[in-house]
Amino acid sequence: MSRLVVVSNRTADPRKPAAGGLAVAVKESLQQTGGVWFGWSGRLAEDAGSEAAHTAGTHVQPVGNVTLATLDLSREDYETYYLGYANDVLWPVFHYRLDLANFDTRFAAGYRRVNQLFAQKLLPLLKPDDLIWVHDYHLIPLAAELRALGVGNRIGFFLHIPMPPPLIMAAIPEHEWLMRSLFAYDLAGFQSQADVTHFSHYAEAEAHAEVPSPERLRAFNRTLRVGAYPIGIDVDEFVRLAHAKEGLDMFGWMREEYARRQLLLGVDRLDYSKGLPQRLYAFRELLARYPETRNSATLIQIASPSREDVGAYDELRRQMDSLCGAINGDYGELDWMPVRYIHRNVARRRLPGLYRASRVALVTPLRDGMNLVAKEFIAAQDPADPGMLVLSRFAGAAEQLKEALMVNPYDTQGTAQAIQRALTMPLEERISRHEALLSRIRKLDVHWWCSTFLQALKHVEQDMPL
Ligand code: GDG
């Protein structure tokens, strides 16, 4: 069996329960194959000069039979590659926010430099038949850099965020270079069919790619296989967490505290892609339009701090503080506050109890690759009395979770109406929608995601390296 090498911006100890996300997803395959997980340590090299990071070694640490290998970055590389190109160019553009992008040429140079550094440091750890799986927008050019060093292994790429339509992509000054770099992979996986379509159209329009079949694109003398591999969650682990002590305690406490109320819940990183202000407008509209919700509907919005070093996030924070204050000021009573806004991280073990105690989840991003909160909410529900999911049609999850109440988050009135419908939905309808949703997220869970992608990568017909 080929060894798996996972490369992502950050790594995590796959044994730690708090690791979550990608760690849960790739843990089994890493353990089965005695694999390697390679990424940035999250630390800055002592000496701020970029030379220091380029010459510093890789920290290699065995964790069971898995090898965690990390490198430090210089401050300059952190600012240009991570804060700059990844989070101030690619993140906003891929979420359709050209207005927030900062196309500074120093950022592009830093991004390229760090991808070269990753390739140089990874090279000595590679064996000839390793399967290499690169994750996300931080590392688009990594395969091309590895190919330049002579690496002929199968290399797959998975984009966790949306792929925008061609003309939005084309606004990035370096977009041709990014696209050419993507063709150095053997397989590119996306979250949804819409993303695959956007990428194919983009490659056809901008690189005159031939499309011999919907899964294969030919350009730059290479064939790239593409496909939708919607990421899932570990449903069984989530159900277990919901029944563990902290989950049950949280559930009991919430039910008691909010016995006379109907709970609505949002759980997001504080990010402009998540549509948080629009969600609050819709909630305010609900209170204005349906007087029966006053003194009853309570929105708990967890907005965990995220990327606080990136400017666009300050503005969002101020906006949220003021909107929540205004709604509470306008509608609050001595014994009821409509919005509980928590700008802190909540322990993972407590989340399932919070989900289960909520009548409605509001997952209303303006754009999202997938959105795992939607799936976690479904997994945590009591099948005999499940809460209802209100879901943005612009989340990747909308392609799969058809039985949710679908909304356009820009449509304040329509979203308020859908929330009211969710709050008043008869038990029978809730049960049947939940059954369908749960069986789908169970079938297409995180293990399915990982094994389907890796099987496809293993069996891809390989071209000659660039
Ligand atoms: C990217 C893509 C794609 C949130 N707040 C807290 C907390 N969380 C956890 C949730 C969930 C995760 O963070 C968020 O996942 P999402 O999928 O919603 O979003 P991104 O972080 O933007 O992730 C996204 C994903 O990659 C996977 O491919 O779905 O579209 O943008 O698991 O539960 N966890 C804890 N406390 C919090 O306060 N413990």
Short mmCIF file of C-alpha atoms and ligand atoms in Angstrom, two decimals:
data_model
loop_
_atom_site.label_atom_id
_atom_site.label_comp_id
_atom_site.label_asym_id
_atom_site.label_seq_id
_atom_site.Cartn_x
_atom_site.Cartn_y
_atom_site.Cartn_z
CA MET A 1 0.00 0.00 0.00
CA SER A 2 1.41 3.41 -0.95
CA ARG A 3 2.28 5.72 1.92
CA LEU A 4 0.11 8.83 2.22
CA VAL A 5 1.78 12.23 2.47
CA VAL A 6 -0.61 15.03 3.42
CA VAL A 7 0.49 18.63 2.95
CA SER A 8 -1.52 21.53 4.34
CA ASN A 9 -0.80 24.99 5.66
CA ARG A 10 -1.05 23.77 9.26
CA THR A 11 -0.80 20.29 10.77
CA ALA A 12 -2.36 18.87 13.93
CA ASP A 13 -1.70 15.95 16.22
CA PRO A 14 -4.25 13.46 14.87
CA ARG A 15 -4.53 11.78 18.30
CA LYS A 16 -5.88 14.88 20.01
CA PRO A 17 -9.68 14.99 20.05
CA ALA A 18 -9.68 18.79 19.71
CA ALA A 19 -7.81 18.55 16.42
CA GLY A 20 -11.06 18.32 14.43
CA GLY A 21 -11.48 19.07 10.70
CA LEU A 22 -8.79 17.75 8.42
CA ALA A 23 -7.12 15.76 11.23
CA VAL A 24 -10.25 13.62 11.68
CA ALA A 25 -10.50 13.22 7.92
CA VAL A 26 -6.98 12.02 7.15
CA LYS A 27 -6.11 10.32 10.45
CA GLU A 28 -7.12 6.78 9.43
CA SER A 29 -5.34 6.84 6.09
CA LEU A 30 -2.21 8.34 7.67
CA GLN A 31 -2.21 5.67 10.37
CA GLN A 32 -2.92 2.78 7.98
CA THR A 33 -0.05 3.72 5.70
CA GLY A 34 2.42 5.05 8.32
CA GLY A 35 2.13 8.39 6.55
CA VAL A 36 3.61 11.85 6.82
CA TRP A 37 1.80 15.13 7.54
CA PHE A 38 3.75 18.17 6.47
CA GLY A 39 3.01 21.87 7.03
CA TRP A 40 3.86 25.13 8.76
CA SER A 41 4.45 24.84 12.51
CA GLY A 42 2.48 28.03 13.22
CA ARG A 43 5.70 29.54 14.60
CA LEU A 44 7.88 32.29 13.25
CA ALA A 45 11.62 31.66 12.93
CA GLU A 46 13.53 33.40 15.76
CA ASP A 47 15.48 35.54 13.37
CA ALA A 48 13.09 37.72 11.39
CA GLY A 49 15.20 37.54 8.20
CA SER A 50 13.72 35.26 5.55
CA GLU A 51 17.16 33.66 5.07
CA ALA A 52 16.82 32.14 8.54
CA ALA A 53 13.67 30.25 7.66
CA HIS A 54 15.05 29.12 4.33
CA THR A 55 18.07 27.53 5.92
CA ALA A 56 16.36 26.27 9.10
CA GLY A 57 15.51 22.59 9.20
CA THR A 58 12.24 20.73 9.38
CA HIS A 59 10.98 19.58 12.79
CA VAL A 60 10.19 15.90 12.48
CA GLN A 61 8.16 14.30 15.23
CA PRO A 62 6.80 10.75 15.31
CA VAL A 63 3.20 10.55 16.56
CA GLY A 64 2.45 6.85 16.80
CA ASN A 65 3.32 5.51 13.35
CA VAL A 66 2.61 8.86 11.69
CA THR A 67 5.33 11.45 11.10
CA LEU A 68 4.48 15.08 11.73
CA ALA A 69 6.93 17.32 9.88
CA THR A 70 6.75 21.08 10.26
CA LEU A 71 8.76 24.14 9.32
CA ASP A 72 8.88 27.65 10.74
CA LEU A 73 8.32 30.76 8.62
CA SER A 74 10.09 34.08 8.74
CA ARG A 75 7.97 37.10 9.67
CA GLU A 76 8.27 38.40 6.10
CA ASP A 77 7.01 35.08 4.69
CA TYR A 78 4.16 34.94 7.22
CA GLU A 79 3.07 38.45 6.29
CA THR A 80 3.25 38.01 2.52
CA TYR A 81 2.35 34.34 2.01
CA TYR A 82 -0.17 33.78 4.81
CA LEU A 83 -1.72 37.13 5.75
CA GLY A 84 -1.09 38.62 2.32
CA TYR A 85 -1.63 36.29 -0.61
CA ALA A 86 -3.60 33.50 1.06
CA ASN A 87 -5.92 35.58 3.22
CA ASP A 88 -5.96 39.00 1.56
CA VAL A 89 -6.03 37.87 -2.09
CA LEU A 90 -7.12 34.26 -2.60
CA TRP A 91 -9.65 34.00 0.27
CA PRO A 92 -11.64 37.13 -0.72
CA VAL A 93 -11.48 36.48 -4.48
CA PHE A 94 -12.47 32.82 -4.19
CA HIS A 95 -15.42 34.01 -2.06
CA TYR A 96 -16.38 36.49 -4.82
CA ARG A 97 -15.20 39.53 -2.81
CA LEU A 98 -13.01 41.40 -5.30
CA ASP A 99 -13.77 44.56 -3.32
CA LEU A 100 -11.81 43.20 -0.34
CA ALA A 101 -8.79 41.87 -2.24
CA ASN A 102 -5.43 43.57 -1.89
CA PHE A 103 -3.36 42.78 -5.00
CA ASP A 104 0.08 43.68 -3.70
CA THR A 105 2.89 42.18 -5.81
CA ARG A 106 4.98 41.50 -2.69
CA PHE A 107 2.28 39.07 -1.57
CA ALA A 108 2.50 37.04 -4.78
CA ALA A 109 6.31 36.85 -4.46
CA GLY A 110 6.04 35.67 -0.84
CA TYR A 111 3.44 33.06 -1.78
CA ARG A 112 5.69 31.66 -4.48
CA ARG A 113 8.73 31.73 -2.16
CA VAL A 114 6.94 29.79 0.60
CA ASN A 115 5.59 27.21 -1.85
CA GLN A 116 9.16 26.73 -3.09
CA LEU A 117 10.32 26.40 0.50
CA PHE A 118 7.64 23.77 1.20
CA ALA A 119 8.75 21.82 -1.89
CA GLN A 120 12.45 21.96 -0.93
CA LYS A 121 11.80 20.84 2.65
CA LEU A 122 9.35 18.12 1.66
CA LEU A 123 11.58 16.62 -1.03
CA PRO A 124 13.99 14.72 1.29
CA LEU A 125 11.05 13.12 3.12
CA LEU A 126 9.47 11.63 -0.03
CA LYS A 127 9.63 8.03 -1.26
CA PRO A 128 9.06 7.12 -4.91
CA ASP A 129 5.60 5.57 -4.58
CA ASP A 130 4.14 7.96 -1.97
CA LEU A 131 0.70 9.37 -2.74
CA ILE A 132 0.85 13.12 -2.08
CA TRP A 133 -2.34 14.98 -1.11
CA VAL A 134 -2.08 18.77 -0.99
CA HIS A 135 -4.80 20.81 0.71
CA ASP A 136 -6.27 24.16 -0.05
CA TYR A 137 -5.63 27.57 -1.45
CA HIS A 138 -2.40 28.22 0.45
CA LEU A 139 -0.57 25.64 -1.63
CA ILE A 140 -1.88 25.81 -5.20
CA PRO A 141 1.63 26.01 -6.80
CA LEU A 142 3.16 23.27 -4.64
CA ALA A 143 2.88 20.45 -7.21
CA ALA A 144 4.52 22.61 -9.88
CA GLU A 145 7.38 23.38 -7.47
CA LEU A 146 7.74 19.67 -6.64
CA ARG A 147 7.70 18.73 -10.34
CA ALA A 148 10.46 21.31 -10.93
CA LEU A 149 12.56 19.38 -8.39
CA GLY A 150 11.93 16.13 -10.30
CA VAL A 151 9.08 14.64 -8.24
CA GLY A 152 7.08 12.23 -10.42
CA ASN A 153 4.71 10.91 -7.72
CA ARG A 154 0.94 11.09 -8.01
CA ILE A 155 -0.11 14.40 -6.50
CA GLY A 156 -3.71 15.34 -5.70
CA PHE A 157 -5.12 18.70 -4.69
CA PHE A 158 -8.31 19.47 -2.78
CA LEU A 159 -9.78 22.96 -2.68
CA HIS A 160 -11.77 23.46 0.54
CA ILE A 161 -13.16 26.84 -0.52
CA PRO A 162 -15.36 27.71 -3.52
CA MET A 163 -14.02 27.98 -7.04
CA PRO A 164 -15.32 31.30 -8.42
CA PRO A 165 -16.61 31.82 -11.98
CA PRO A 166 -13.97 32.46 -14.68
CA LEU A 167 -14.19 36.24 -14.86
CA ILE A 168 -13.78 36.62 -11.11
CA MET A 169 -10.75 34.32 -11.17
CA ALA A 170 -9.33 36.34 -14.05
CA ALA A 171 -9.17 39.44 -11.83
CA ILE A 172 -6.18 37.96 -9.98
CA PRO A 173 -3.12 39.40 -11.73
CA GLU A 174 -1.30 36.05 -11.43
CA HIS A 175 -4.28 33.88 -12.38
CA GLU A 176 -2.61 32.31 -15.44
CA TRP A 177 0.29 31.17 -13.34
CA LEU A 178 -2.10 29.73 -10.74
CA MET A 179 -4.01 27.81 -13.38
CA ARG A 180 -0.92 26.46 -15.06
CA SER A 181 0.27 25.36 -11.60
CA LEU A 182 -2.96 23.43 -11.05
CA PHE A 183 -2.26 21.38 -14.16
CA ALA A 184 0.88 20.02 -12.45
CA TYR A 185 -1.45 17.93 -10.24
CA ASP A 186 -2.88 14.60 -11.36
CA LEU A 187 -6.24 15.14 -9.69
CA ALA A 188 -7.99 18.31 -8.50
CA GLY A 189 -10.94 17.81 -6.16
CA PHE A 190 -13.60 20.41 -5.44
CA GLN A 191 -16.43 20.60 -2.91
CA SER A 192 -19.32 20.81 -5.36
CA GLN A 193 -20.32 20.22 -8.94
CA ALA A 194 -20.73 23.99 -9.35
CA ASP A 195 -17.04 24.43 -8.47
CA VAL A 196 -15.99 21.78 -11.01
CA THR A 197 -18.07 23.53 -13.67
CA HIS A 198 -16.51 26.90 -12.84
CA PHE A 199 -13.03 25.45 -13.07
CA SER A 200 -13.70 23.64 -16.35
CA HIS A 201 -15.17 26.77 -17.94
CA TYR A 202 -12.25 28.79 -16.68
CA ALA A 203 -9.68 26.35 -18.10
CA GLU A 204 -11.54 26.27 -21.42
CA ALA A 205 -11.86 30.05 -21.64
CA GLU A 206 -8.44 31.08 -20.40
CA ALA A 207 -6.19 28.14 -21.31
CA HIS A 208 -8.13 26.77 -24.30
CA ALA A 209 -8.28 23.46 -22.46
CA GLU A 210 -9.80 20.51 -24.26
CA VAL A 211 -12.42 18.58 -22.34
CA PRO A 212 -12.27 14.95 -23.56
CA SER A 213 -14.77 14.00 -20.80
CA PRO A 214 -16.37 15.93 -17.91
CA GLU A 215 -13.70 14.58 -15.54
CA ARG A 216 -10.68 15.30 -17.71
CA LEU A 217 -9.14 18.56 -18.86
CA ARG A 218 -6.22 18.80 -21.25
CA ALA A 219 -3.97 21.87 -21.34
CA PHE A 220 -0.27 22.76 -21.04
CA ASN A 221 0.53 19.30 -22.40
CA ARG A 222 -0.98 17.65 -19.32
CA THR A 223 -4.22 15.90 -18.49
CA LEU A 224 -5.80 16.93 -15.21
CA ARG A 225 -8.54 14.84 -13.73
CA VAL A 226 -11.20 16.88 -11.89
CA GLY A 227 -14.17 15.92 -9.72
CA ALA A 228 -16.54 16.90 -6.92
CA TYR A 229 -15.68 15.28 -3.59
CA PRO A 230 -17.97 16.96 -1.04
CA ILE A 231 -16.32 16.80 2.37
CA GLY A 232 -18.29 15.19 5.20
CA ILE A 233 -18.04 14.87 8.97
CA ASP A 234 -17.46 11.90 11.24
CA VAL A 235 -21.16 11.38 12.02
CA ASP A 236 -20.61 8.56 14.52
CA GLU A 237 -18.05 10.58 16.46
CA PHE A 238 -20.43 13.53 16.58
CA VAL A 239 -23.33 11.40 17.81
CA ARG A 240 -21.01 9.96 20.46
CA LEU A 241 -20.00 13.48 21.55
CA ALA A 242 -23.68 14.45 21.80
CA HIS A 243 -24.18 11.59 24.28
CA ALA A 244 -20.98 12.13 26.25
CA LYS A 245 -21.07 13.93 29.61
CA GLU A 246 -20.18 17.45 28.45
CA GLY A 247 -22.62 17.24 25.53
CA LEU A 248 -25.44 16.06 27.79
CA ASP A 249 -24.63 18.65 30.47
CA MET A 250 -24.69 21.42 27.90
CA PHE A 251 -27.97 20.16 26.46
CA GLY A 252 -29.61 19.93 29.90
CA TRP A 253 -28.42 23.38 30.93
CA MET A 254 -29.58 25.01 27.69
CA ARG A 255 -32.99 23.36 27.83
CA GLU A 256 -33.48 24.55 31.41
CA GLU A 257 -32.17 28.06 30.84
CA TYR A 258 -34.24 28.59 27.69
CA ALA A 259 -37.30 26.51 28.67
CA ARG A 260 -39.71 29.29 27.69
CA ARG A 261 -37.86 30.29 24.53
CA GLN A 262 -37.21 28.97 21.06
CA LEU A 263 -33.51 28.78 20.39
CA LEU A 264 -31.92 29.70 17.08
CA LEU A 265 -28.22 28.98 16.69
CA GLY A 266 -25.36 30.18 14.52
CA VAL A 267 -21.81 28.79 14.88
CA ASP A 268 -19.19 30.32 12.62
CA ARG A 269 -15.72 31.72 12.49
CA LEU A 270 -16.10 35.50 12.48
CA ASP A 271 -15.59 35.77 8.73
CA TYR A 272 -17.16 38.02 6.10
CA SER A 273 -17.99 34.98 3.94
CA LYS A 274 -20.38 33.66 6.57
CA GLY A 275 -23.07 36.34 6.08
CA LEU A 276 -23.34 37.26 9.76
CA PRO A 277 -24.68 40.83 9.38
CA GLN A 278 -27.22 39.61 6.79
CA ARG A 279 -28.30 36.90 9.27
CA LEU A 280 -28.90 39.55 11.93
CA TYR A 281 -30.94 41.67 9.50
CA ALA A 282 -33.12 38.62 8.82
CA PHE A 283 -33.50 37.93 12.54
CA ARG A 284 -34.48 41.57 13.15
CA GLU A 285 -37.02 41.24 10.32
CA LEU A 286 -38.42 38.10 11.98
CA LEU A 287 -38.99 40.00 15.22
CA ALA A 288 -40.55 42.92 13.36
CA ARG A 289 -42.83 40.86 11.15
CA TYR A 290 -43.93 38.06 13.47
CA PRO A 291 -44.76 39.61 16.87
CA GLU A 292 -45.26 36.14 18.37
CA THR A 293 -41.50 35.60 18.12
CA ARG A 294 -40.82 38.52 20.51
CA ASN A 295 -40.02 37.51 24.03
CA SER A 296 -39.48 34.01 22.65
CA ALA A 297 -37.06 33.54 19.72
CA THR A 298 -33.49 33.84 20.99
CA LEU A 299 -30.52 33.79 18.65
CA ILE A 300 -27.28 32.45 20.06
CA GLN A 301 -24.51 33.44 17.69
CA ILE A 302 -21.09 31.98 18.38
CA ALA A 303 -18.52 33.81 16.27
CA SER A 304 -15.13 32.36 17.05
CA PRO A 305 -12.22 34.78 16.57
CA SER A 306 -10.41 34.29 13.30
CA ARG A 307 -7.53 35.96 11.36
CA GLU A 308 -7.48 38.99 13.59
CA ASP A 309 -4.32 40.22 11.86
CA VAL A 310 -6.23 40.76 8.59
CA GLY A 311 -7.79 44.25 8.31
CA ALA A 312 -11.19 43.33 6.76
CA TYR A 313 -12.03 41.35 9.91
CA ASP A 314 -11.85 44.42 12.24
CA GLU A 315 -14.62 46.14 10.32
CA LEU A 316 -16.84 43.04 10.56
CA ARG A 317 -16.28 42.86 14.28
CA ARG A 318 -17.36 46.46 14.77
CA GLN A 319 -20.40 45.89 12.57
CA MET A 320 -21.46 42.83 14.58
CA ASP A 321 -21.01 44.59 17.93
CA SER A 322 -23.18 47.46 16.82
CA LEU A 323 -25.90 45.37 15.12
CA CYS A 324 -26.32 43.04 18.11
CA GLY A 325 -26.45 46.05 20.45
CA ALA A 326 -29.09 47.74 18.28
CA ILE A 327 -31.36 44.67 18.09
CA ASN A 328 -31.11 44.05 21.82
CA GLY A 329 -31.76 47.74 22.48
CA ASP A 330 -34.79 47.85 20.19
CA TYR A 331 -36.43 44.56 21.14
CA GLY A 332 -34.95 43.40 24.47
CA GLU A 333 -37.05 43.14 27.63
CA LEU A 334 -35.95 43.04 31.25
CA ASP A 335 -36.18 39.26 31.16
CA TRP A 336 -35.30 38.57 27.48
CA MET A 337 -32.44 39.49 25.22
CA PRO A 338 -33.05 38.50 21.59
CA VAL A 339 -29.37 38.06 20.63
CA ARG A 340 -26.65 36.35 22.63
CA TYR A 341 -23.50 37.14 20.72
CA ILE A 342 -20.39 35.30 21.82
CA HIS A 343 -17.11 36.34 20.24
CA ARG A 344 -15.12 33.47 21.74
CA ASN A 345 -14.31 29.88 20.99
CA VAL A 346 -16.63 27.27 22.53
CA ALA A 347 -15.13 23.89 23.51
CA ARG A 348 -15.77 21.28 20.80
CA ARG A 349 -17.22 18.79 23.27
CA ARG A 350 -19.97 21.24 24.20
CA LEU A 351 -21.08 22.03 20.65
CA PRO A 352 -23.27 18.93 20.10
CA GLY A 353 -25.34 19.75 23.22
CA LEU A 354 -25.81 23.29 21.99
CA TYR A 355 -26.87 22.05 18.53
CA ARG A 356 -29.31 19.55 20.04
CA ALA A 357 -30.97 22.14 22.28
CA SER A 358 -31.64 24.45 19.31
CA ARG A 359 -34.89 24.48 17.39
CA VAL A 360 -33.31 26.05 14.31
CA ALA A 361 -29.77 26.39 12.97
CA LEU A 362 -28.96 29.37 10.78
CA VAL A 363 -26.26 28.45 8.29
CA THR A 364 -26.47 31.36 5.90
CA PRO A 365 -23.08 32.11 4.34
CA LEU A 366 -22.82 34.41 1.33
CA ARG A 367 -20.38 31.85 -0.09
CA ASP A 368 -18.94 28.72 1.47
CA GLY A 369 -16.96 25.80 0.06
CA MET A 370 -19.06 23.29 1.99
CA ASN A 371 -19.96 24.31 5.61
CA LEU A 372 -19.51 21.59 8.16
CA VAL A 373 -21.68 23.26 10.81
CA ALA A 374 -24.76 22.36 8.72
CA LYS A 375 -23.77 18.67 8.88
CA GLU A 376 -22.80 18.77 12.57
CA PHE A 377 -26.21 20.26 13.44
CA ILE A 378 -28.02 17.43 11.62
CA ALA A 379 -25.87 14.76 13.27
CA ALA A 380 -26.51 16.13 16.78
CA GLN A 381 -30.32 16.22 16.59
CA ASP A 382 -32.71 13.95 18.46
CA PRO A 383 -34.32 11.98 15.56
CA ALA A 384 -37.63 11.92 17.49
CA ASP A 385 -37.77 15.72 17.83
CA PRO A 386 -35.21 17.23 15.46
CA GLY A 387 -34.43 20.90 14.93
CA MET A 388 -34.59 22.39 11.45
CA LEU A 389 -31.75 23.64 9.30
CA VAL A 390 -32.08 26.97 7.46
CA LEU A 391 -29.37 26.83 4.80
CA SER A 392 -27.98 29.32 2.30
CA ARG A 393 -28.22 28.21 -1.29
CA PHE A 394 -24.68 29.59 -1.66
CA ALA A 395 -23.06 27.03 0.67
CA GLY A 396 -21.52 24.01 -1.07
CA ALA A 397 -23.62 21.92 1.34
CA ALA A 398 -26.78 23.07 -0.48
CA GLU A 399 -26.04 20.67 -3.37
CA GLN A 400 -26.41 17.77 -0.94
CA LEU A 401 -28.78 18.94 1.80
CA LYS A 402 -31.89 19.50 -0.31
CA GLU A 403 -34.34 18.84 2.54
CA ALA A 404 -33.12 21.87 4.52
CA LEU A 405 -35.06 25.12 4.18
CA MET A 406 -33.06 26.86 1.48
CA VAL A 407 -32.61 30.65 1.57
CA ASN A 408 -30.94 33.47 -0.30
CA PRO A 409 -29.14 35.31 2.54
CA TYR A 410 -29.27 38.60 0.62
CA ASP A 411 -33.08 38.39 0.71
CA THR A 412 -33.86 39.60 4.23
CA GLN A 413 -37.63 39.08 4.05
CA GLY A 414 -37.37 35.68 2.37
CA THR A 415 -34.89 34.51 5.02
CA ALA A 416 -37.10 35.79 7.87
CA GLN A 417 -40.03 33.91 6.35
CA ALA A 418 -38.00 30.69 6.15
CA ILE A 419 -36.92 31.07 9.78
CA GLN A 420 -40.55 31.48 10.83
CA ARG A 421 -41.46 28.40 8.80
CA ALA A 422 -38.69 26.44 10.53
CA LEU A 423 -39.88 27.61 13.96
CA THR A 424 -43.45 26.49 13.29
CA MET A 425 -42.81 23.35 11.24
CA PRO A 426 -44.93 20.38 12.37
CA LEU A 427 -43.09 17.51 14.05
CA GLU A 428 -43.88 15.00 11.29
CA GLU A 429 -42.34 17.17 8.60
CA ARG A 430 -39.27 17.86 10.73
CA ILE A 431 -38.78 14.14 11.31
CA SER A 432 -39.05 13.19 7.66
CA ARG A 433 -36.71 15.96 6.48
CA HIS A 434 -34.20 15.09 9.20
CA GLU A 435 -34.26 11.38 8.31
CA ALA A 436 -33.39 12.14 4.71
CA LEU A 437 -30.64 14.59 5.69
CA LEU A 438 -29.11 12.28 8.29
CA SER A 439 -28.98 9.29 5.97
CA ARG A 440 -27.22 11.38 3.31
CA ILE A 441 -24.56 12.82 5.65
CA ARG A 442 -24.01 9.33 7.03
CA LYS A 443 -23.50 7.83 3.59
CA LEU A 444 -21.24 10.64 2.39
CA ASP A 445 -19.27 11.07 5.60
CA VAL A 446 -15.66 12.04 6.09
CA HIS A 447 -14.40 8.48 5.63
CA TRP A 448 -16.22 8.28 2.29
CA TRP A 449 -14.65 11.61 1.29
CA CYS A 450 -11.11 10.57 2.13
CA SER A 451 -11.25 7.10 0.63
CA THR A 452 -13.05 8.19 -2.56
CA PHE A 453 -10.52 10.93 -3.23
CA LEU A 454 -7.53 8.68 -2.52
CA GLN A 455 -8.91 5.83 -4.65
CA ALA A 456 -9.36 8.24 -7.55
CA LEU A 457 -5.82 9.55 -7.08
CA LYS A 458 -4.38 6.04 -6.93
CA HIS A 459 -6.05 5.06 -10.19
CA VAL A 460 -5.52 8.22 -12.20
CA GLU A 461 -3.65 7.64 -15.47
CA GLN A 462 -0.48 9.62 -15.03
CA ASP A 463 1.05 11.95 -17.61
CA MET A 464 4.75 12.58 -17.84
CA PRO A 465 5.83 15.22 -15.30
CA LEU A 466 5.94 18.80 -16.60
C1 GDG B 1 -13.26 25.65 5.34
C2 GDG B 1 -14.27 26.11 4.27
C3 GDG B 1 -15.38 23.87 4.42
C4 GDG B 1 -16.66 26.99 14.69
N1 GDG B 1 -16.73 27.74 15.82
C5 GDG B 1 -16.27 26.98 16.81
C6 GDG B 1 -15.92 25.74 16.28
N2 GDG B 1 -16.17 25.77 14.98
C7 GDG B 1 -15.95 24.63 14.08
C8 GDG B 1 -17.26 24.08 13.56
C9 GDG B 1 -16.80 23.40 12.28
C10 GDG B 1 -15.62 24.27 11.84
O1 GDG B 1 -15.21 25.03 12.96
C11 GDG B 1 -16.02 25.27 10.77
O2 GDG B 1 -16.16 24.58 9.57
P1 GDG B 1 -16.83 25.24 8.31
O3 GDG B 1 -16.99 24.19 7.29
O4 GDG B 1 -18.12 25.84 8.72
O5 GDG B 1 -15.93 26.46 7.86
P2 GDG B 1 -14.38 26.93 7.61
O6 GDG B 1 -13.63 27.03 8.87
O7 GDG B 1 -14.53 28.20 6.86
O8 GDG B 1 -13.70 25.79 6.70
C12 GDG B 1 -15.60 25.39 4.44
C13 GDG B 1 -14.28 23.47 5.38
O9 GDG B 1 -13.08 24.21 5.15
C14 GDG B 1 -13.94 21.97 5.24
O10 GDG B 1 -13.58 21.65 3.95
O11 GDG B 1 -16.59 23.23 4.80
O12 GDG B 1 -16.50 25.75 3.42
O13 GDG B 1 -14.45 27.52 4.34
O14 GDG B 1 -16.33 22.12 12.52
O15 GDG B 1 -17.80 23.20 14.49
N3 GDG B 1 -15.41 24.73 17.01
C15 GDG B 1 -15.25 24.96 18.32
N4 GDG B 1 -15.57 26.15 18.91
C16 GDG B 1 -16.08 27.18 18.19
O16 GDG B 1 -16.35 28.25 18.75
N5 GDG B 1 -14.76 23.99 19.10
#
